PDB file of C-alpha atoms and ligand atoms in Angstrom:
ATOM      1  CA  MET A 123    -106.055 105.111 -48.548  1.00 49.00           C
ATOM      2  CA  ASP A 124    -102.617 104.907 -50.117  1.00 52.00           C
ATOM      3  CA  PRO A 125    -100.068 103.005 -48.023  1.00 47.00           C
ATOM      4  CA  ILE A 126     -97.621 105.884 -47.935  1.00 56.00           C
ATOM      5  CA  VAL A 127    -100.282 108.270 -46.705  1.00 55.00           C
ATOM      6  CA  ARG A 128    -101.436 105.688 -44.191  1.00 50.00           C
ATOM      7  CA  ALA A 129     -97.843 105.296 -43.026  1.00 51.00           C
ATOM      8  CA  HIS A 130     -97.791 108.968 -42.266  1.00 62.00           C
ATOM      9  CA  ARG A 131    -101.249 108.927 -40.691  1.00 67.00           C
ATOM     10  CA  LEU A 132    -102.246 111.553 -43.218  1.00 80.00           C
ATOM     11  CA  ASP A 133    -105.494 110.535 -44.845  1.00 86.00           C
ATOM     12  CA  ASP A 134    -107.344 112.886 -47.190  1.00 87.00           C
ATOM     13  CA  LYS A 135    -109.315 114.423 -44.358  1.00 90.00           C
ATOM     14  CA  ALA A 136    -106.176 115.086 -42.322  1.00 92.00           C
ATOM     15  CA  LEU A 137    -104.436 116.621 -45.326  1.00 94.00           C
ATOM     16  CA  ARG A 138    -107.397 118.913 -46.018  1.00 94.00           C
ATOM     17  CA  ARG A 139    -107.437 120.043 -42.398  1.00 95.00           C
ATOM     18  CA  LEU A 140    -103.685 120.650 -42.418  1.00 96.00           C
ATOM     19  CA  SER A 141    -103.949 122.594 -45.646  1.00 97.00           C
ATOM     20  CA  THR A 142    -106.519 124.916 -44.075  1.00 97.00           C
ATOM     21  CA  ASP A 143    -104.422 125.345 -40.938  1.00 97.00           C
ATOM     22  CA  PHE A 144    -101.303 126.019 -43.020  1.00 97.00           C
ATOM     23  CA  GLU A 145    -102.911 129.086 -44.611  1.00 97.00           C
ATOM     24  CA  ASP A 146    -101.839 130.956 -41.475  1.00 96.00           C
ATOM     25  CA  LEU A 147     -98.286 129.607 -41.397  1.00 98.00           C
ATOM     26  CA  SER A 148     -95.219 131.035 -43.079  1.00 98.00           C
ATOM     27  CA  ALA A 149     -93.684 129.210 -46.035  1.00 98.00           C
ATOM     28  CA  GLN A 150     -90.712 128.452 -43.819  1.00 98.00           C
ATOM     29  CA  GLU A 151     -92.920 126.758 -41.225  1.00 98.00           C
ATOM     30  CA  ILE A 152     -94.659 124.679 -43.905  1.00 98.00           C
ATOM     31  CA  ILE A 153     -91.325 123.564 -45.369  1.00 98.00           C
ATOM     32  CA  LYS A 154     -90.105 122.693 -41.871  1.00 98.00           C
ATOM     33  CA  TRP A 155     -93.207 120.505 -41.412  1.00 97.00           C
ATOM     34  CA  ALA A 156     -92.572 118.761 -44.750  1.00 97.00           C
ATOM     35  CA  PHE A 157     -89.017 117.877 -43.827  1.00 97.00           C
ATOM     36  CA  GLU A 158     -89.976 116.653 -40.374  1.00 95.00           C
ATOM     37  CA  GLU A 159     -92.827 114.513 -41.731  1.00 94.00           C
ATOM     38  CA  SER A 160     -90.609 113.061 -44.468  1.00 93.00           C
ATOM     39  CA  HIS A 161     -87.659 112.424 -42.178  1.00 93.00           C
ATOM     40  CA  PHE A 162     -85.779 115.022 -44.264  1.00 93.00           C
ATOM     41  CA  ARG A 163     -86.336 113.137 -47.518  1.00 93.00           C
ATOM     42  CA  ALA A 164     -88.754 115.593 -49.161  1.00 96.00           C
ATOM     43  CA  VAL A 165     -87.773 116.472 -52.720  1.00 97.00           C
ATOM     44  CA  THR A 166     -88.144 119.947 -54.185  1.00 98.00           C
ATOM     45  CA  THR A 167     -88.572 120.746 -57.876  1.00 97.00           C
ATOM     46  CA  SER A 168     -88.176 124.180 -59.372  1.00 97.00           C
ATOM     47  CA  SER A 169     -88.561 125.652 -62.843  1.00 94.00           C
ATOM     48  CA  PHE A 170     -85.936 128.194 -61.775  1.00 96.00           C
ATOM     49  CA  SER A 171     -87.753 131.249 -63.059  1.00 94.00           C
ATOM     50  CA  ASP A 172     -86.493 132.668 -59.774  1.00 97.00           C
ATOM     51  CA  GLY A 173     -84.553 131.501 -56.730  1.00 97.00           C
ATOM     52  CA  VAL A 174     -87.242 131.941 -54.070  1.00 98.00           C
ATOM     53  CA  LEU A 175     -88.158 128.288 -53.465  1.00 98.00           C
ATOM     54  CA  ALA A 176     -84.530 127.136 -53.619  1.00 98.00           C
ATOM     55  CA  HIS A 177     -83.627 129.768 -51.020  1.00 98.00           C
ATOM     56  CA  LEU A 178     -86.549 128.968 -48.720  1.00 98.00           C
ATOM     57  CA  VAL A 179     -85.815 125.231 -48.807  1.00 98.00           C
ATOM     58  CA  THR A 180     -82.085 125.648 -48.364  1.00 97.00           C
ATOM     59  CA  GLN A 181     -82.633 127.857 -45.303  1.00 97.00           C
ATOM     60  CA  GLU A 182     -84.537 125.005 -43.685  1.00 96.00           C
ATOM     61  CA  ASN A 183     -82.460 122.080 -44.909  1.00 96.00           C
ATOM     62  CA  PRO A 184     -79.113 122.906 -46.569  1.00 96.00           C
ATOM     63  CA  SER A 185     -78.671 119.352 -47.867  1.00 95.00           C
ATOM     64  CA  ALA A 186     -82.148 119.069 -49.405  1.00 95.00           C
ATOM     65  CA  LYS A 187     -82.322 117.918 -53.002  1.00 94.00           C
ATOM     66  CA  ILE A 188     -83.568 120.580 -55.405  1.00 97.00           C
ATOM     67  CA  VAL A 189     -84.400 119.167 -58.813  1.00 97.00           C
ATOM     68  CA  PHE A 190     -84.328 120.834 -62.210  1.00 97.00           C
ATOM     69  CA  ILE A 191     -85.982 118.897 -65.036  1.00 96.00           C
ATOM     70  CA  ASP A 192     -83.884 119.591 -68.114  1.00 94.00           C
ATOM     71  CA  THR A 193     -86.147 118.884 -71.079  1.00 92.00           C
ATOM     72  CA  GLY A 194     -83.376 119.607 -73.567  1.00 90.00           C
ATOM     73  CA  PHE A 195     -85.358 122.670 -74.688  1.00 91.00           C
ATOM     74  CA  ALA A 196     -84.512 124.967 -71.764  1.00 94.00           C
ATOM     75  CA  PHE A 197     -83.085 128.389 -72.526  1.00 95.00           C
ATOM     76  CA  THR A 198     -79.293 128.479 -72.262  1.00 96.00           C
ATOM     77  CA  GLU A 199     -79.879 131.367 -69.846  1.00 97.00           C
ATOM     78  CA  THR A 200     -81.979 129.111 -67.613  1.00 97.00           C
ATOM     79  CA  VAL A 201     -79.313 126.417 -67.439  1.00 97.00           C
ATOM     80  CA  GLN A 202     -76.681 129.060 -66.648  1.00 98.00           C
ATOM     81  CA  TYR A 203     -78.968 130.589 -64.016  1.00 98.00           C
ATOM     82  CA  VAL A 204     -79.524 127.200 -62.350  1.00 98.00           C
ATOM     83  CA  HIS A 205     -75.761 126.779 -62.005  1.00 97.00           C
ATOM     84  CA  ARG A 206     -75.290 130.358 -60.815  1.00 97.00           C
ATOM     85  CA  LEU A 207     -77.946 129.964 -58.118  1.00 97.00           C
ATOM     86  CA  HIS A 208     -76.444 126.630 -57.156  1.00 97.00           C
ATOM     87  CA  LYS A 209     -73.089 128.346 -56.661  1.00 97.00           C
ATOM     88  CA  VAL A 210     -74.542 131.297 -54.707  1.00 96.00           C
ATOM     89  CA  LEU A 211     -76.964 129.354 -52.488  1.00 96.00           C
ATOM     90  CA  GLY A 212     -75.019 126.103 -52.263  1.00 95.00           C
ATOM     91  CA  PHE A 213     -78.022 123.795 -52.453  1.00 95.00           C
ATOM     92  CA  ASN A 214     -77.981 120.116 -53.374  1.00 96.00           C
ATOM     93  CA  LEU A 215     -78.764 120.378 -57.089  1.00 97.00           C
ATOM     94  CA  GLU A 216     -80.030 117.380 -59.025  1.00 97.00           C
ATOM     95  CA  ILE A 217     -80.679 117.655 -62.756  1.00 97.00           C
ATOM     96  CA  ILE A 218     -82.914 114.987 -64.241  1.00 95.00           C
ATOM     97  CA  GLU A 219     -83.293 114.347 -67.959  1.00 90.00           C
ATOM     98  CA  PRO A 220     -85.545 112.182 -70.103  1.00 86.00           C
ATOM     99  CA  ASN A 221     -84.129 108.711 -70.572  1.00 77.00           C
ATOM    100  CA  VAL A 222     -85.794 107.776 -73.875  1.00 73.00           C
ATOM    101  CA  ASP A 223     -85.308 108.498 -77.565  1.00 74.00           C
ATOM    102  CA  LEU A 224     -86.874 111.928 -78.036  1.00 70.00           C
ATOM    103  CA  SER A 225     -85.971 112.468 -81.662  1.00 74.00           C
ATOM    104  CA  GLN A 226     -89.608 112.245 -82.786  1.00 71.00           C
ATOM    105  CA  ASP A 227     -91.009 114.593 -80.140  1.00 67.00           C
ATOM    106  CA  VAL A 228     -92.226 117.895 -81.493  1.00 71.00           C
ATOM    107  CA  CYS A 229     -92.344 120.864 -79.173  1.00 72.00           C
ATOM    108  CA  GLY A 230     -95.866 121.873 -78.293  1.00 67.00           C
ATOM    109  CA  THR A 231     -97.352 118.381 -78.353  1.00 74.00           C
ATOM    110  CA  GLU A 232     -98.712 116.648 -75.288  1.00 76.00           C
ATOM    111  CA  MET A 233     -96.393 113.711 -75.956  1.00 84.00           C
ATOM    112  CA  CYS A 234     -93.322 115.961 -75.798  1.00 85.00           C
ATOM    113  CA  CYS A 235     -94.260 117.358 -72.373  1.00 87.00           C
ATOM    114  CA  GLN A 236     -95.255 113.894 -71.214  1.00 90.00           C
ATOM    115  CA  ARG A 237     -91.945 112.298 -72.189  1.00 90.00           C
ATOM    116  CA  ARG A 238     -89.634 115.199 -71.376  1.00 91.00           C
ATOM    117  CA  LYS A 239     -91.185 116.382 -68.105  1.00 91.00           C
ATOM    118  CA  VAL A 240     -93.912 114.214 -66.653  1.00 93.00           C
ATOM    119  CA  GLU A 241     -92.412 110.736 -67.092  1.00 93.00           C
ATOM    120  CA  PRO A 242     -88.951 111.685 -65.758  1.00 94.00           C
ATOM    121  CA  LEU A 243     -90.630 113.208 -62.703  1.00 95.00           C
ATOM    122  CA  ILE A 244     -92.903 110.210 -62.135  1.00 95.00           C
ATOM    123  CA  SER A 245     -89.846 108.013 -62.277  1.00 95.00           C
ATOM    124  CA  TYR A 246     -87.840 110.244 -59.951  1.00 95.00           C
ATOM    125  CA  LEU A 247     -90.602 110.677 -57.366  1.00 95.00           C
ATOM    126  CA  SER A 248     -91.356 106.970 -57.254  1.00 93.00           C
ATOM    127  CA  GLY A 249     -88.771 106.623 -54.509  1.00 84.00           C
ATOM    128  CA  HIS A 250     -90.050 109.560 -52.490  1.00 93.00           C
ATOM    129  CA  GLU A 251     -93.023 110.411 -50.319  1.00 93.00           C
ATOM    130  CA  PHE A 252     -93.074 114.211 -50.134  1.00 96.00           C
ATOM    131  CA  TRP A 253     -92.745 116.683 -53.005  1.00 97.00           C
ATOM    132  CA  ILE A 254     -92.274 120.425 -52.457  1.00 98.00           C
ATOM    133  CA  THR A 255     -93.158 122.747 -55.342  1.00 98.00           C
ATOM    134  CA  GLY A 256     -93.277 126.486 -55.970  1.00 97.00           C
ATOM    135  CA  ILE A 257     -96.672 126.708 -57.654  1.00 96.00           C
ATOM    136  CA  ARG A 258     -98.862 129.667 -56.698  1.00 96.00           C
ATOM    137  CA  ARG A 259    -102.588 130.372 -57.025  1.00 96.00           C
ATOM    138  CA  THR A 260    -102.144 133.591 -58.938  1.00 91.00           C
ATOM    139  CA  GLU A 261    -100.159 131.916 -61.733  1.00 88.00           C
ATOM    140  CA  THR A 262    -103.027 130.364 -63.724  1.00 82.00           C
ATOM    141  CA  SER A 263    -106.754 129.828 -63.400  1.00 82.00           C
ATOM    142  CA  GLN A 264    -106.086 126.093 -62.990  1.00 85.00           C
ATOM    143  CA  ARG A 265    -103.913 126.843 -59.959  1.00 90.00           C
ATOM    144  CA  ALA A 266    -106.358 129.302 -58.359  1.00 91.00           C
ATOM    145  CA  GLU A 267    -107.528 126.856 -55.704  1.00 94.00           C
ATOM    146  CA  VAL A 268    -104.444 124.750 -55.257  1.00 96.00           C
ATOM    147  CA  PRO A 269    -104.169 123.542 -51.644  1.00 97.00           C
ATOM    148  CA  ILE A 270    -101.033 124.024 -49.600  1.00 98.00           C
ATOM    149  CA  VAL A 271    -100.816 120.313 -48.943  1.00 97.00           C
ATOM    150  CA  SER A 272    -102.614 117.416 -50.654  1.00 96.00           C
ATOM    151  CA  TRP A 273    -102.245 113.850 -51.889  1.00 94.00           C
ATOM    152  CA  ASP A 274    -101.099 113.793 -55.521  1.00 93.00           C
ATOM    153  CA  THR A 275    -102.571 110.760 -57.250  1.00 91.00           C
ATOM    154  CA  LYS A 276    -100.443 111.077 -60.373  1.00 91.00           C
ATOM    155  CA  TYR A 277     -97.103 111.000 -58.562  1.00 93.00           C
ATOM    156  CA  GLN A 278     -98.294 109.127 -55.447  1.00 92.00           C
ATOM    157  CA  VAL A 279     -96.737 111.611 -53.036  1.00 94.00           C
ATOM    158  CA  VAL A 280     -97.816 114.205 -50.515  1.00 96.00           C
ATOM    159  CA  LYS A 281     -97.519 117.433 -52.485  1.00 97.00           C
ATOM    160  CA  VAL A 282     -96.583 120.549 -50.548  1.00 98.00           C
ATOM    161  CA  ASN A 283     -96.993 124.011 -52.066  1.00 98.00           C
ATOM    162  CA  PRO A 284     -95.571 126.332 -49.388  1.00 98.00           C
ATOM    163  CA  ILE A 285     -95.944 129.538 -51.394  1.00 98.00           C
ATOM    164  CA  ALA A 286     -99.354 128.696 -52.904  1.00 98.00           C
ATOM    165  CA  ASN A 287    -100.896 131.799 -51.326  1.00 98.00           C
ATOM    166  CA  TRP A 288     -98.062 134.198 -52.195  1.00 98.00           C
ATOM    167  CA  SER A 289     -98.746 137.123 -54.515  1.00 95.00           C
ATOM    168  CA  ASP A 290     -96.378 138.332 -57.232  1.00 92.00           C
ATOM    169  CA  ASP A 291     -95.438 141.173 -54.868  1.00 95.00           C
ATOM    170  CA  ASP A 292     -94.575 138.659 -52.137  1.00 97.00           C
ATOM    171  CA  VAL A 293     -92.180 136.947 -54.556  1.00 96.00           C
ATOM    172  CA  ALA A 294     -90.604 140.239 -55.659  1.00 95.00           C
ATOM    173  CA  GLY A 295     -90.299 141.369 -52.032  1.00 98.00           C
ATOM    174  CA  TYR A 296     -88.560 138.125 -51.038  1.00 98.00           C
ATOM    175  CA  ILE A 297     -86.085 138.423 -53.924  1.00 98.00           C
ATOM    176  CA  ASP A 298     -85.277 141.999 -52.855  1.00 98.00           C
ATOM    177  CA  ARG A 299     -85.035 141.142 -49.174  1.00 98.00           C
ATOM    178  CA  PHE A 300     -82.481 138.379 -49.712  1.00 98.00           C
ATOM    179  CA  ASN A 301     -80.839 139.979 -52.730  1.00 97.00           C
ATOM    180  CA  LEU A 302     -81.348 136.813 -54.763  1.00 98.00           C
ATOM    181  CA  PRO A 303     -79.920 136.581 -58.291  1.00 97.00           C
ATOM    182  CA  VAL A 304     -82.557 137.277 -60.930  1.00 97.00           C
ATOM    183  CA  HIS A 305     -83.020 135.107 -64.034  1.00 97.00           C
ATOM    184  CA  PRO A 306     -81.381 137.067 -66.882  1.00 97.00           C
ATOM    185  CA  LEU A 307     -84.525 136.851 -69.058  1.00 96.00           C
ATOM    186  CA  VAL A 308     -86.782 138.491 -66.448  1.00 95.00           C
ATOM    187  CA  PRO A 309     -85.620 142.050 -67.247  1.00 94.00           C
ATOM    188  CA  LEU A 310     -86.421 141.256 -70.897  1.00 94.00           C
ATOM    189  CA  GLY A 311     -90.080 140.616 -70.057  1.00 91.00           C
ATOM    190  CA  TYR A 312     -90.044 136.849 -69.513  1.00 91.00           C
ATOM    191  CA  LEU A 313     -91.930 136.577 -66.212  1.00 85.00           C
ATOM    192  CA  SER A 314     -92.631 132.849 -66.318  1.00 84.00           C
ATOM    193  CA  ILE A 315     -89.983 130.750 -67.976  1.00 90.00           C
ATOM    194  CA  GLY A 316     -90.376 127.297 -69.469  1.00 89.00           C
ATOM    195  CA  CYS A 317     -89.015 125.659 -72.614  1.00 90.00           C
ATOM    196  CA  ALA A 318     -87.458 128.093 -75.074  1.00 90.00           C
ATOM    197  CA  PRO A 319     -89.548 127.280 -78.178  1.00 85.00           C
ATOM    198  CA  VAL A 320     -92.810 128.049 -76.372  1.00 83.00           C
ATOM    199  CA  THR A 321     -91.896 130.901 -74.041  1.00 86.00           C
ATOM    200  CA  SER A 322     -91.961 134.566 -75.032  1.00 85.00           C
ATOM    201  CA  PRO A 323     -91.963 137.877 -73.173  1.00 89.00           C
ATOM    202  CA  VAL A 324     -95.345 138.417 -71.516  1.00 83.00           C
ATOM    203  CA  LEU A 325     -98.148 139.514 -73.833  1.00 81.00           C
ATOM    204  CA  ASP A 326    -100.129 140.980 -70.905  1.00 82.00           C
ATOM    205  CA  PRO A 327     -98.056 142.731 -68.224  1.00 79.00           C
ATOM    206  CA  ASP A 328    -100.681 141.784 -65.615  1.00 78.00           C
ATOM    207  CA  ASP A 329    -100.451 138.088 -66.485  1.00 78.00           C
ATOM    208  CA  PRO A 330     -96.967 136.672 -65.840  1.00 74.00           C
ATOM    209  CA  ARG A 331     -97.780 133.418 -67.663  1.00 75.00           C
ATOM    210  CA  SER A 332     -99.107 135.123 -70.801  1.00 78.00           C
ATOM    211  CA  GLY A 333     -95.773 134.404 -72.448  1.00 74.00           C
ATOM    212  CA  ARG A 334     -96.143 130.641 -72.013  1.00 76.00           C
ATOM    213  CA  TRP A 335     -97.380 128.715 -75.073  1.00 69.00           C
ATOM    214  CA  PRO A 336     -98.403 131.992 -76.788  1.00 73.00           C
ATOM    215  CA  GLY A 337    -101.118 131.562 -79.390  1.00 72.00           C
ATOM    216  CA  SER A 338    -102.320 128.283 -77.905  1.00 73.00           C
ATOM    217  CA  ASP A 339    -104.862 127.282 -75.262  1.00 70.00           C
ATOM    218  CA  LYS A 340    -102.209 125.351 -73.392  1.00 70.00           C
ATOM    219  CA  THR A 341    -101.406 126.779 -69.950  1.00 71.00           C
ATOM    220  CA  GLU A 342     -99.949 123.751 -68.186  1.00 70.00           C
ATOM    221  CA  CYS A 343     -97.356 121.200 -69.265  1.00 72.00           C
ATOM    222  CA  GLY A 344     -99.008 118.454 -67.274  1.00 72.00           C
ATOM    223  CA  LEU A 345     -96.607 118.443 -64.332  1.00 81.00           C
ATOM    224  CA  HIS A 346     -99.105 120.004 -61.955  1.00 81.00           C
ATOM    225  CA  VAL A 347    -102.417 118.756 -63.326  1.00 71.00           C
TER     226      VAL A 347
HETATM  227  S1  SF4 B   6     -92.934 122.867 -73.331  1.00 87.63           S
HETATM  228 FE1  SF4 B   6     -92.621 122.249 -75.476  1.00 87.63          FE
HETATM  229  S2  SF4 B   6     -90.473 121.604 -75.612  1.00 87.63           S
HETATM  230 FE2  SF4 B   6     -90.976 121.717 -73.456  1.00 87.63          FE
HETATM  231  S3  SF4 B   6     -91.493 119.641 -72.965  1.00 87.63           S
HETATM  232 FE3  SF4 B   6     -93.416 120.693 -73.420  1.00 87.63          FE
HETATM  233  S4  SF4 B   6     -93.832 120.386 -75.589  1.00 87.63           S
HETATM  234 FE4  SF4 B   6     -91.679 119.799 -75.166  1.00 87.63          FE
END
């Protein structure tokens, strides 16, 4: 068992049991648990396709860190939206960037995602024990069975996915209910937003991620694998 997990008395079996129990809890209750377990040091990352996770986390812990990984290939609209949400919701924004020479990285290659997203996050999370994300089961087939809480071997943290079981309608309803700002590309058909060179308006209206890496088999950048 990993020492951090042992320190929290959360072995794999305990995490699996919690994950099952958490299916009946609200996202707010799950986030509350994550902050209490982490002594309020849980870190949240968001792609900022919407403001739902940032709002949920900020309601529970206004000083919580919410991280945006700026690959250098984000849409200008995304960067502006991050700052707009930050101003409206007042969360503790942290922007992390790759810290290596990226001049040879070509968009679309595994090495580009690895160096621009995965390695900066591994480095950032190395000082943390709990990681809150906004991934949901309906987003991709690879995410269809994602647990609400689990041990992440790649990042060596307890990974908490408080809206894993939310539907697209749940997300839309939450945005309406709290009148959250909408990413400016969403009305243009971009329903899942990543790096600009490999994100287009959705090709299939019933598949929000059908605009990610269009024309390729790639569906994940490696952050959540
Ligand atoms: S999505 Fe493309 S540009 Fe963004 S990090 Fe991955 S390969 Fe690089």
